[in-house]
Amino acid sequence: MTEHGTAAIRAVGLTRVYRTGGGIHEVDLDVAPGEVLAVVGPSGSGKSTLLYLLGGLDDPDAGRVLVGGVDWRSLRSAARARFRRTACGFVTQGLSLLPQATAAENVEVPLVLAGVDPAERRRRVGEALDRVGLRDEAPKLPDELSGGQQQRVAIARALVCRPAVILADEPTGSLDSANAAAITGLLVETAAELSAAVVLVTHNAAVAERAHRTVTLHSGRFSPDRPANRPERTH
Ligand SMILES: Nc1ncnc2c1ncn2[C@@H]1O[C@H](COP(=O)(O)OP(=O)(O)OP(=O)(O)O)[C@@H](O)[C@H]1O
Ligand SMILES: [Mg+2]
């Protein structure tokens, strides 16, 4: 438990070892609603592996992940996909938008998949694009937008279902430092406003700095000097 109260997402003894020997080992993690956790560590240390497991995109060899108290292990295929669509928003590094769809249509996708009716979809898409400052860009295609704007669309798409958890893998990886700071600020604001837990994988120290807490992975384990569930907030 952190000072924020009940965890939005919790990993217990999470272990996934690939045949190559890489993976993660016995990772424990709690992220509270409204909290932004940065995960840093060298290339190959297991950051993406951890994120896939947190989002139920891969299954651990041991341990478990609870999202809002729901264990991914209790959900099979269709139920798992349904739960993921509403509980988890994903943001990746670039290239994740549908190139032939407008900004608004890209943001709408999770709502279509969730079976939300058209009027409500329009309202929610407008609200999500407003939140990321892109209302006027709604009709544009991704390649008519800057890299920073594309990443904002990806964030709008991740938050449009008001997920309990937002999982972001190097969301600022392809951006300059000003855009990286703006995108990170947006994620921190979003976490607070939606009471979402954000897990933010980054190589960028300036990005990690803005998170409430940072954990470092080394060879698939959290560094012993920075236990994952010890709050390090200074505000
Ligand atoms: N599908 C897979 N099959 C086999 N080995 C894998 C697979 N995915 C990852 N690995 C290995 O597991 C380790 C962790 O990989 P992971 O992608 O989680 O690292 P990362 O910290 O995200 O690295 P990067 O910063 O480069 O994105 C690496 O040694 C990698 O080679
Ligand atoms: Mg990675």
PDB file of C-alpha atoms and ligand atoms in Angstrom:
ATOM      1  CA  MET A   1       0.000   0.000   0.000  1.00  0.00           C
ATOM      2  CA  THR A   2       1.225   3.505  -0.735  1.00  0.00           C
ATOM      3  CA  GLU A   3       0.206   6.745   0.899  1.00  0.00           C
ATOM      4  CA  HIS A   4      -2.426   7.114  -1.847  1.00  0.00           C
ATOM      5  CA  GLY A   5      -4.445   4.222  -0.416  1.00  0.00           C
ATOM      6  CA  THR A   6      -5.665   1.112  -2.230  1.00  0.00           C
ATOM      7  CA  ALA A   7      -3.639   0.119  -5.276  1.00  0.00           C
ATOM      8  CA  ALA A   8      -5.162   0.599  -8.732  1.00  0.00           C
ATOM      9  CA  ILE A   9      -2.649  -1.928  -9.972  1.00  0.00           C
ATOM     10  CA  ARG A  10      -0.659  -4.434  -7.959  1.00  0.00           C
ATOM     11  CA  ALA A  11       1.949  -6.982  -8.961  1.00  0.00           C
ATOM     12  CA  VAL A  12       2.977  -9.719  -6.550  1.00  0.00           C
ATOM     13  CA  GLY A  13       6.015 -11.925  -7.084  1.00  0.00           C
ATOM     14  CA  LEU A  14       5.775 -11.318 -10.809  1.00  0.00           C
ATOM     15  CA  THR A  15       8.131 -13.572 -12.762  1.00  0.00           C
ATOM     16  CA  ARG A  16       8.478 -14.128 -16.507  1.00  0.00           C
ATOM     17  CA  VAL A  17      11.595 -15.773 -17.847  1.00  0.00           C
ATOM     18  CA  TYR A  18      12.099 -16.106 -21.607  1.00  0.00           C
ATOM     19  CA  ARG A  19      14.050 -18.987 -23.081  1.00  0.00           C
ATOM     20  CA  THR A  20      16.802 -16.500 -23.805  1.00  0.00           C
ATOM     21  CA  GLY A  21      17.189 -15.991 -20.051  1.00  0.00           C
ATOM     22  CA  GLY A  22      15.814 -12.438 -20.120  1.00  0.00           C
ATOM     23  CA  GLY A  23      12.643 -11.407 -18.314  1.00  0.00           C
ATOM     24  CA  ILE A  24      11.656 -10.226 -14.856  1.00  0.00           C
ATOM     25  CA  HIS A  25      11.987 -11.915 -11.493  1.00  0.00           C
ATOM     26  CA  GLU A  26       9.776 -11.664  -8.396  1.00  0.00           C
ATOM     27  CA  VAL A  27       8.705  -8.103  -8.972  1.00  0.00           C
ATOM     28  CA  ASP A  28       6.350  -6.541  -6.414  1.00  0.00           C
ATOM     29  CA  LEU A  29       4.645  -3.315  -7.307  1.00  0.00           C
ATOM     30  CA  ASP A  30       1.777  -1.138  -6.104  1.00  0.00           C
ATOM     31  CA  VAL A  31       0.565   1.936  -7.925  1.00  0.00           C
ATOM     32  CA  ALA A  32      -2.237   3.983  -6.399  1.00  0.00           C
ATOM     33  CA  PRO A  33      -5.021   5.880  -8.175  1.00  0.00           C
ATOM     34  CA  GLY A  34      -3.647   9.249  -9.296  1.00  0.00           C
ATOM     35  CA  GLU A  35      -0.055   8.142  -8.914  1.00  0.00           C
ATOM     36  CA  VAL A  36       2.583   8.254 -11.656  1.00  0.00           C
ATOM     37  CA  LEU A  37       5.332   5.649 -11.347  1.00  0.00           C
ATOM     38  CA  ALA A  38       8.359   5.892 -13.626  1.00  0.00           C
ATOM     39  CA  VAL A  39      10.145   2.638 -14.495  1.00  0.00           C
ATOM     40  CA  VAL A  40      13.719   3.145 -15.637  1.00  0.00           C
ATOM     41  CA  GLY A  41      16.598   0.779 -16.297  1.00  0.00           C
ATOM     42  CA  PRO A  42      19.011  -0.225 -19.029  1.00  0.00           C
ATOM     43  CA  SER A  43      17.907  -1.668 -22.347  1.00  0.00           C
ATOM     44  CA  GLY A  44      16.953  -5.312 -21.851  1.00  0.00           C
ATOM     45  CA  SER A  45      16.318  -4.906 -18.115  1.00  0.00           C
ATOM     46  CA  GLY A  46      12.680  -6.004 -18.458  1.00  0.00           C
ATOM     47  CA  LYS A  47      10.706  -2.757 -18.598  1.00  0.00           C
ATOM     48  CA  SER A  48       8.501  -3.697 -21.551  1.00  0.00           C
ATOM     49  CA  THR A  49       8.124  -7.231 -20.214  1.00  0.00           C
ATOM     50  CA  LEU A  50       6.794  -5.757 -16.968  1.00  0.00           C
ATOM     51  CA  LEU A  51       4.377  -3.488 -18.830  1.00  0.00           C
ATOM     52  CA  TYR A  52       2.986  -6.357 -20.948  1.00  0.00           C
ATOM     53  CA  LEU A  53       2.355  -8.382 -17.813  1.00  0.00           C
ATOM     54  CA  LEU A  54       0.729  -5.442 -16.023  1.00  0.00           C
ATOM     55  CA  GLY A  55      -1.622  -5.003 -18.983  1.00  0.00           C
ATOM     56  CA  GLY A  56      -2.486  -8.701 -19.221  1.00  0.00           C
ATOM     57  CA  LEU A  57      -0.907  -8.926 -22.692  1.00  0.00           C
ATOM     58  CA  ASP A  58       1.340 -11.745 -21.543  1.00  0.00           C
ATOM     59  CA  ASP A  59       1.059 -14.251 -18.691  1.00  0.00           C
ATOM     60  CA  PRO A  60       3.625 -14.587 -15.926  1.00  0.00           C
ATOM     61  CA  ASP A  61       5.389 -17.863 -15.104  1.00  0.00           C
ATOM     62  CA  ALA A  62       4.735 -17.049 -11.453  1.00  0.00           C
ATOM     63  CA  GLY A  63       3.082 -14.314  -9.448  1.00  0.00           C
ATOM     64  CA  ARG A  64       0.049 -12.264 -10.343  1.00  0.00           C
ATOM     65  CA  VAL A  65      -1.258  -8.870 -11.336  1.00  0.00           C
ATOM     66  CA  LEU A  66      -4.410  -7.304  -9.948  1.00  0.00           C
ATOM     67  CA  VAL A  67      -6.076  -4.379 -11.716  1.00  0.00           C
ATOM     68  CA  GLY A  68      -8.654  -2.761  -9.465  1.00  0.00           C
ATOM     69  CA  GLY A  69      -8.597  -5.991  -7.472  1.00  0.00           C
ATOM     70  CA  VAL A  70      -9.241  -8.162 -10.564  1.00  0.00           C
ATOM     71  CA  ASP A  71      -6.620 -10.854 -11.225  1.00  0.00           C
ATOM     72  CA  TRP A  72      -5.727 -11.208 -14.922  1.00  0.00           C
ATOM     73  CA  ARG A  73      -5.525 -14.968 -14.309  1.00  0.00           C
ATOM     74  CA  SER A  74      -9.268 -15.057 -13.596  1.00  0.00           C
ATOM     75  CA  LEU A  75     -10.065 -13.740 -17.101  1.00  0.00           C
ATOM     76  CA  ARG A  76      -9.881 -15.789 -20.287  1.00  0.00           C
ATOM     77  CA  SER A  77      -9.553 -14.423 -23.856  1.00  0.00           C
ATOM     78  CA  ALA A  78     -12.765 -12.516 -24.635  1.00  0.00           C
ATOM     79  CA  ALA A  79     -13.418 -11.458 -21.051  1.00  0.00           C
ATOM     80  CA  ARG A  80      -9.819 -10.428 -20.728  1.00  0.00           C
ATOM     81  CA  ALA A  81      -9.939  -8.311 -23.884  1.00  0.00           C
ATOM     82  CA  ARG A  82     -13.161  -6.649 -22.717  1.00  0.00           C
ATOM     83  CA  PHE A  83     -11.723  -5.889 -19.302  1.00  0.00           C
ATOM     84  CA  ARG A  84      -8.480  -4.575 -20.809  1.00  0.00           C
ATOM     85  CA  ARG A  85     -10.365  -2.200 -23.092  1.00  0.00           C
ATOM     86  CA  THR A  86     -12.066  -0.458 -20.207  1.00  0.00           C
ATOM     87  CA  ALA A  87      -9.520  -0.835 -17.418  1.00  0.00           C
ATOM     88  CA  CYS A  88      -6.211  -0.164 -19.189  1.00  0.00           C
ATOM     89  CA  GLY A  89      -5.063   2.505 -21.599  1.00  0.00           C
ATOM     90  CA  PHE A  90      -1.851   1.926 -23.536  1.00  0.00           C
ATOM     91  CA  VAL A  91       0.535   4.518 -24.950  1.00  0.00           C
ATOM     92  CA  THR A  92       3.572   3.404 -26.926  1.00  0.00           C
ATOM     93  CA  GLN A  93       6.425   5.142 -28.662  1.00  0.00           C
ATOM     94  CA  GLY A  94       5.176   6.519 -32.002  1.00  0.00           C
ATOM     95  CA  LEU A  95       3.604   4.638 -34.922  1.00  0.00           C
ATOM     96  CA  SER A  96       0.611   3.431 -32.952  1.00  0.00           C
ATOM     97  CA  LEU A  97      -2.098   5.497 -34.701  1.00  0.00           C
ATOM     98  CA  LEU A  98      -4.116   4.219 -37.651  1.00  0.00           C
ATOM     99  CA  PRO A  99      -2.632   6.213 -40.551  1.00  0.00           C
ATOM    100  CA  GLN A 100      -5.848   6.425 -42.620  1.00  0.00           C
ATOM    101  CA  ALA A 101      -8.028   7.515 -39.701  1.00  0.00           C
ATOM    102  CA  THR A 102      -8.401  11.074 -38.411  1.00  0.00           C
ATOM    103  CA  ALA A 103      -7.307  12.075 -34.929  1.00  0.00           C
ATOM    104  CA  ALA A 104     -10.942  11.862 -33.787  1.00  0.00           C
ATOM    105  CA  GLU A 105     -11.443   8.431 -35.375  1.00  0.00           C
ATOM    106  CA  ASN A 106      -8.279   7.122 -33.740  1.00  0.00           C
ATOM    107  CA  VAL A 107      -9.491   8.276 -30.341  1.00  0.00           C
ATOM    108  CA  GLU A 108     -12.918   6.752 -31.031  1.00  0.00           C
ATOM    109  CA  VAL A 109     -11.610   3.217 -31.638  1.00  0.00           C
ATOM    110  CA  PRO A 110     -11.700   1.996 -28.008  1.00  0.00           C
ATOM    111  CA  LEU A 111     -15.248   3.350 -27.625  1.00  0.00           C
ATOM    112  CA  VAL A 112     -16.415   1.495 -30.741  1.00  0.00           C
ATOM    113  CA  LEU A 113     -14.835  -1.693 -29.409  1.00  0.00           C
ATOM    114  CA  ALA A 114     -16.512  -1.111 -26.052  1.00  0.00           C
ATOM    115  CA  GLY A 115     -19.933  -0.773 -27.763  1.00  0.00           C
ATOM    116  CA  VAL A 116     -20.545   2.837 -26.725  1.00  0.00           C
ATOM    117  CA  ASP A 117     -23.342   4.483 -28.761  1.00  0.00           C
ATOM    118  CA  PRO A 118     -22.442   7.091 -31.421  1.00  0.00           C
ATOM    119  CA  ALA A 119     -23.717  10.213 -29.616  1.00  0.00           C
ATOM    120  CA  GLU A 120     -21.888   9.313 -26.430  1.00  0.00           C
ATOM    121  CA  ARG A 121     -18.783   8.451 -28.522  1.00  0.00           C
ATOM    122  CA  ARG A 122     -18.774  11.912 -30.110  1.00  0.00           C
ATOM    123  CA  ARG A 123     -19.080  13.550 -26.704  1.00  0.00           C
ATOM    124  CA  ARG A 124     -16.290  11.466 -25.167  1.00  0.00           C
ATOM    125  CA  VAL A 125     -13.947  11.920 -28.163  1.00  0.00           C
ATOM    126  CA  GLY A 126     -14.448  15.710 -27.964  1.00  0.00           C
ATOM    127  CA  GLU A 127     -13.776  15.672 -24.241  1.00  0.00           C
ATOM    128  CA  ALA A 128     -10.610  13.546 -24.649  1.00  0.00           C
ATOM    129  CA  LEU A 129      -9.256  15.729 -27.476  1.00  0.00           C
ATOM    130  CA  ASP A 130      -9.999  18.841 -25.366  1.00  0.00           C
ATOM    131  CA  ARG A 131      -8.096  17.339 -22.488  1.00  0.00           C
ATOM    132  CA  VAL A 132      -4.976  16.953 -24.632  1.00  0.00           C
ATOM    133  CA  GLY A 133      -5.457  20.359 -26.309  1.00  0.00           C
ATOM    134  CA  LEU A 134      -6.276  19.038 -29.784  1.00  0.00           C
ATOM    135  CA  ARG A 135      -9.959  19.862 -30.382  1.00  0.00           C
ATOM    136  CA  ASP A 136      -9.065  21.763 -33.587  1.00  0.00           C
ATOM    137  CA  GLU A 137      -6.970  18.890 -34.916  1.00  0.00           C
ATOM    138  CA  ALA A 138      -9.859  16.383 -34.739  1.00  0.00           C
ATOM    139  CA  PRO A 139     -10.277  16.040 -38.545  1.00  0.00           C
ATOM    140  CA  LYS A 140      -6.574  15.720 -39.328  1.00  0.00           C
ATOM    141  CA  LEU A 141      -4.769  12.537 -40.299  1.00  0.00           C
ATOM    142  CA  PRO A 142      -1.766  11.467 -38.192  1.00  0.00           C
ATOM    143  CA  ASP A 143       0.750  12.518 -40.844  1.00  0.00           C
ATOM    144  CA  GLU A 144      -0.740  16.012 -40.796  1.00  0.00           C
ATOM    145  CA  LEU A 145       0.185  16.270 -37.107  1.00  0.00           C
ATOM    146  CA  SER A 146       3.540  16.859 -35.424  1.00  0.00           C
ATOM    147  CA  GLY A 147       5.170  14.048 -33.434  1.00  0.00           C
ATOM    148  CA  GLY A 148       4.096  15.702 -30.179  1.00  0.00           C
ATOM    149  CA  GLN A 149       0.531  16.096 -31.424  1.00  0.00           C
ATOM    150  CA  GLN A 150       0.426  12.439 -32.530  1.00  0.00           C
ATOM    151  CA  GLN A 151       1.519  11.413 -29.063  1.00  0.00           C
ATOM    152  CA  ARG A 152      -1.270  13.571 -27.587  1.00  0.00           C
ATOM    153  CA  VAL A 153      -3.769  11.735 -29.802  1.00  0.00           C
ATOM    154  CA  ALA A 154      -2.384   8.436 -28.495  1.00  0.00           C
ATOM    155  CA  ILE A 155      -2.874   9.693 -24.934  1.00  0.00           C
ATOM    156  CA  ALA A 156      -6.436  10.828 -25.721  1.00  0.00           C
ATOM    157  CA  ARG A 157      -7.116   7.329 -27.104  1.00  0.00           C
ATOM    158  CA  ALA A 158      -5.622   5.746 -23.975  1.00  0.00           C
ATOM    159  CA  LEU A 159      -7.786   7.798 -21.621  1.00  0.00           C
ATOM    160  CA  VAL A 160     -11.061   7.938 -23.560  1.00  0.00           C
ATOM    161  CA  CYS A 161     -12.466   4.892 -21.729  1.00  0.00           C
ATOM    162  CA  ARG A 162     -11.471   6.488 -18.384  1.00  0.00           C
ATOM    163  CA  PRO A 163      -9.217   3.566 -17.457  1.00  0.00           C
ATOM    164  CA  ALA A 164      -8.048   2.836 -13.925  1.00  0.00           C
ATOM    165  CA  VAL A 165      -4.541   2.275 -15.284  1.00  0.00           C
ATOM    166  CA  ILE A 166      -2.508   3.911 -18.045  1.00  0.00           C
ATOM    167  CA  LEU A 167       0.550   1.954 -19.226  1.00  0.00           C
ATOM    168  CA  ALA A 168       3.036   3.972 -21.250  1.00  0.00           C
ATOM    169  CA  ASP A 169       6.143   2.490 -22.891  1.00  0.00           C
ATOM    170  CA  GLU A 170       8.597   5.241 -23.867  1.00  0.00           C
ATOM    171  CA  PRO A 171       5.777   7.633 -24.800  1.00  0.00           C
ATOM    172  CA  THR A 172       8.264  10.483 -25.203  1.00  0.00           C
ATOM    173  CA  GLY A 173      10.976   8.429 -26.906  1.00  0.00           C
ATOM    174  CA  SER A 174      10.658  10.122 -30.286  1.00  0.00           C
ATOM    175  CA  LEU A 175      10.077  13.665 -29.004  1.00  0.00           C
ATOM    176  CA  ASP A 176      12.342  16.633 -28.352  1.00  0.00           C
ATOM    177  CA  SER A 177      12.803  17.711 -24.747  1.00  0.00           C
ATOM    178  CA  ALA A 178      10.110  20.422 -24.790  1.00  0.00           C
ATOM    179  CA  ASN A 179       7.506  18.015 -26.194  1.00  0.00           C
ATOM    180  CA  ALA A 180       8.672  15.258 -23.850  1.00  0.00           C
ATOM    181  CA  ALA A 181       8.122  17.578 -20.886  1.00  0.00           C
ATOM    182  CA  ALA A 182       4.679  18.603 -22.168  1.00  0.00           C
ATOM    183  CA  ILE A 183       3.573  14.995 -22.730  1.00  0.00           C
ATOM    184  CA  THR A 184       4.832  13.955 -19.317  1.00  0.00           C
ATOM    185  CA  GLY A 185       3.037  16.906 -17.721  1.00  0.00           C
ATOM    186  CA  LEU A 186      -0.131  15.820 -19.491  1.00  0.00           C
ATOM    187  CA  LEU A 187       0.178  12.273 -18.127  1.00  0.00           C
ATOM    188  CA  VAL A 188       0.700  13.598 -14.588  1.00  0.00           C
ATOM    189  CA  GLU A 189      -2.359  15.889 -14.920  1.00  0.00           C
ATOM    190  CA  THR A 190      -4.437  13.092 -16.413  1.00  0.00           C
ATOM    191  CA  ALA A 191      -3.511  10.747 -13.588  1.00  0.00           C
ATOM    192  CA  ALA A 192      -4.745  13.288 -11.073  1.00  0.00           C
ATOM    193  CA  GLU A 193      -7.918  14.271 -12.922  1.00  0.00           C
ATOM    194  CA  LEU A 194      -9.027  10.726 -13.770  1.00  0.00           C
ATOM    195  CA  SER A 195      -7.575   9.148 -10.609  1.00  0.00           C
ATOM    196  CA  ALA A 196      -5.713   6.810 -12.930  1.00  0.00           C
ATOM    197  CA  ALA A 197      -2.538   4.968 -11.982  1.00  0.00           C
ATOM    198  CA  VAL A 198       0.155   5.647 -14.577  1.00  0.00           C
ATOM    199  CA  VAL A 199       3.144   3.366 -15.169  1.00  0.00           C
ATOM    200  CA  LEU A 200       5.597   5.233 -17.341  1.00  0.00           C
ATOM    201  CA  VAL A 201       8.602   3.463 -18.860  1.00  0.00           C
ATOM    202  CA  THR A 202      11.289   5.930 -19.843  1.00  0.00           C
ATOM    203  CA  HIS A 203      14.994   6.301 -20.580  1.00  0.00           C
ATOM    204  CA  ASN A 204      14.759  10.013 -19.999  1.00  0.00           C
ATOM    205  CA  ALA A 205      15.853  11.230 -16.549  1.00  0.00           C
ATOM    206  CA  ALA A 206      13.963  14.524 -16.975  1.00  0.00           C
ATOM    207  CA  VAL A 207      10.766  12.575 -17.676  1.00  0.00           C
ATOM    208  CA  ALA A 208      11.287  10.259 -14.680  1.00  0.00           C
ATOM    209  CA  GLU A 209      11.882  13.325 -12.511  1.00  0.00           C
ATOM    210  CA  ARG A 210       8.302  14.474 -13.050  1.00  0.00           C
ATOM    211  CA  ALA A 211       6.818  11.183 -11.872  1.00  0.00           C
ATOM    212  CA  HIS A 212       5.783  10.833  -8.237  1.00  0.00           C
ATOM    213  CA  ARG A 213       8.064   7.848  -7.781  1.00  0.00           C
ATOM    214  CA  THR A 214      10.774   6.058  -9.741  1.00  0.00           C
ATOM    215  CA  VAL A 215      11.828   2.416  -9.684  1.00  0.00           C
ATOM    216  CA  THR A 216      14.867   1.022 -11.479  1.00  0.00           C
ATOM    217  CA  LEU A 217      15.027  -2.406 -13.096  1.00  0.00           C
ATOM    218  CA  HIS A 218      18.368  -4.182 -13.408  1.00  0.00           C
ATOM    219  CA  SER A 219      18.407  -7.598 -15.073  1.00  0.00           C
ATOM    220  CA  GLY A 220      14.703  -8.041 -14.361  1.00  0.00           C
ATOM    221  CA  ARG A 221      14.771  -7.060 -10.690  1.00  0.00           C
ATOM    222  CA  PHE A 222      14.137  -3.798  -8.913  1.00  0.00           C
ATOM    223  CA  SER A 223      17.299  -2.301  -7.514  1.00  0.00           C
ATOM    224  CA  PRO A 224      17.509  -3.151  -3.822  1.00  0.00           C
ATOM    225  CA  ASP A 225      18.058   0.502  -2.905  1.00  0.00           C
ATOM    226  CA  ARG A 226      14.723   1.589  -4.414  1.00  0.00           C
ATOM    227  CA  PRO A 227      12.011  -0.869  -3.382  1.00  0.00           C
ATOM    228  CA  ALA A 228       8.999  -0.476  -5.637  1.00  0.00           C
ATOM    229  CA  ASN A 229       6.473   0.024  -2.905  1.00  0.00           C
ATOM    230  CA  ARG A 230       8.300   2.594  -0.841  1.00  0.00           C
ATOM    231  CA  PRO A 231       6.793   5.988  -1.613  1.00  0.00           C
ATOM    232  CA  GLU A 232       9.373   8.635  -2.446  1.00  0.00           C
ATOM    233  CA  ARG A 233       7.053  11.521  -2.977  1.00  0.00           C
ATOM    234  CA  THR A 234       8.339  14.848  -1.821  1.00  0.00           C
ATOM    235  CA  HIS A 235       5.124  16.811  -2.276  1.00  0.00           C
TER     236      HIS A 235
HETATM  237  N1  LIG B   1       9.456 -12.421 -26.699  1.00  0.00           N
HETATM  238  C1  LIG B   1      10.669 -12.577 -26.198  1.00  0.00           C
HETATM  239  N2  LIG B   1      11.333 -13.763 -26.375  1.00  0.00           N
HETATM  240  C2  LIG B   1      12.569 -13.947 -25.855  1.00  0.00           C
HETATM  241  N3  LIG B   1      13.245 -13.027 -25.145  1.00  0.00           N
HETATM  242  C3  LIG B   1      12.639 -11.837 -24.940  1.00  0.00           C
HETATM  243  C4  LIG B   1      11.328 -11.547 -25.468  1.00  0.00           C
HETATM  244  N4  LIG B   1      10.993 -10.292 -25.098  1.00  0.00           N
HETATM  245  C5  LIG B   1      12.038  -9.816 -24.403  1.00  0.00           C
HETATM  246  N5  LIG B   1      13.024 -10.726 -24.291  1.00  0.00           N
HETATM  247  C6  LIG B   1      14.279 -10.570 -23.537  1.00  0.00           C
HETATM  248  O1  LIG B   1      13.964 -10.222 -22.204  1.00  0.00           O
HETATM  249  C7  LIG B   1      14.795  -9.178 -21.728  1.00  0.00           C
HETATM  250  C8  LIG B   1      13.938  -7.977 -21.345  1.00  0.00           C
HETATM  251  O2  LIG B   1      13.369  -7.417 -22.509  1.00  0.00           O
HETATM  252  P1  LIG B   1      12.468  -6.111 -22.466  1.00  0.00           P
HETATM  253  O3  LIG B   1      11.947  -5.904 -23.841  1.00  0.00           O
HETATM  254  O4  LIG B   1      11.491  -6.218 -21.374  1.00  0.00           O
HETATM  255  O5  LIG B   1      13.564  -4.997 -22.102  1.00  0.00           O
HETATM  256  P2  LIG B   1      13.403  -3.415 -21.977  1.00  0.00           P
HETATM  257  O6  LIG B   1      13.871  -3.038 -20.618  1.00  0.00           O
HETATM  258  O7  LIG B   1      12.019  -3.012 -22.362  1.00  0.00           O
HETATM  259  O8  LIG B   1      14.452  -2.890 -23.057  1.00  0.00           O
HETATM  260  P3  LIG B   1      14.408  -1.580 -23.987  1.00  0.00           P
HETATM  261  O9  LIG B   1      14.775  -0.422 -23.095  1.00  0.00           O
HETATM  262  O10 LIG B   1      15.459  -1.847 -25.007  1.00  0.00           O
HETATM  263  O11 LIG B   1      13.042  -1.452 -24.569  1.00  0.00           O
HETATM  264  C9  LIG B   1      15.784  -8.915 -22.841  1.00  0.00           C
HETATM  265  O12 LIG B   1      16.939  -9.672 -22.540  1.00  0.00           O
HETATM  266  C10 LIG B   1      15.109  -9.434 -24.080  1.00  0.00           C
HETATM  267  O13 LIG B   1      16.050  -9.887 -25.016  1.00  0.00           O
HETATM  268 MG    MG B   2      11.244  -1.900 -23.963  1.00  0.00          MG
END
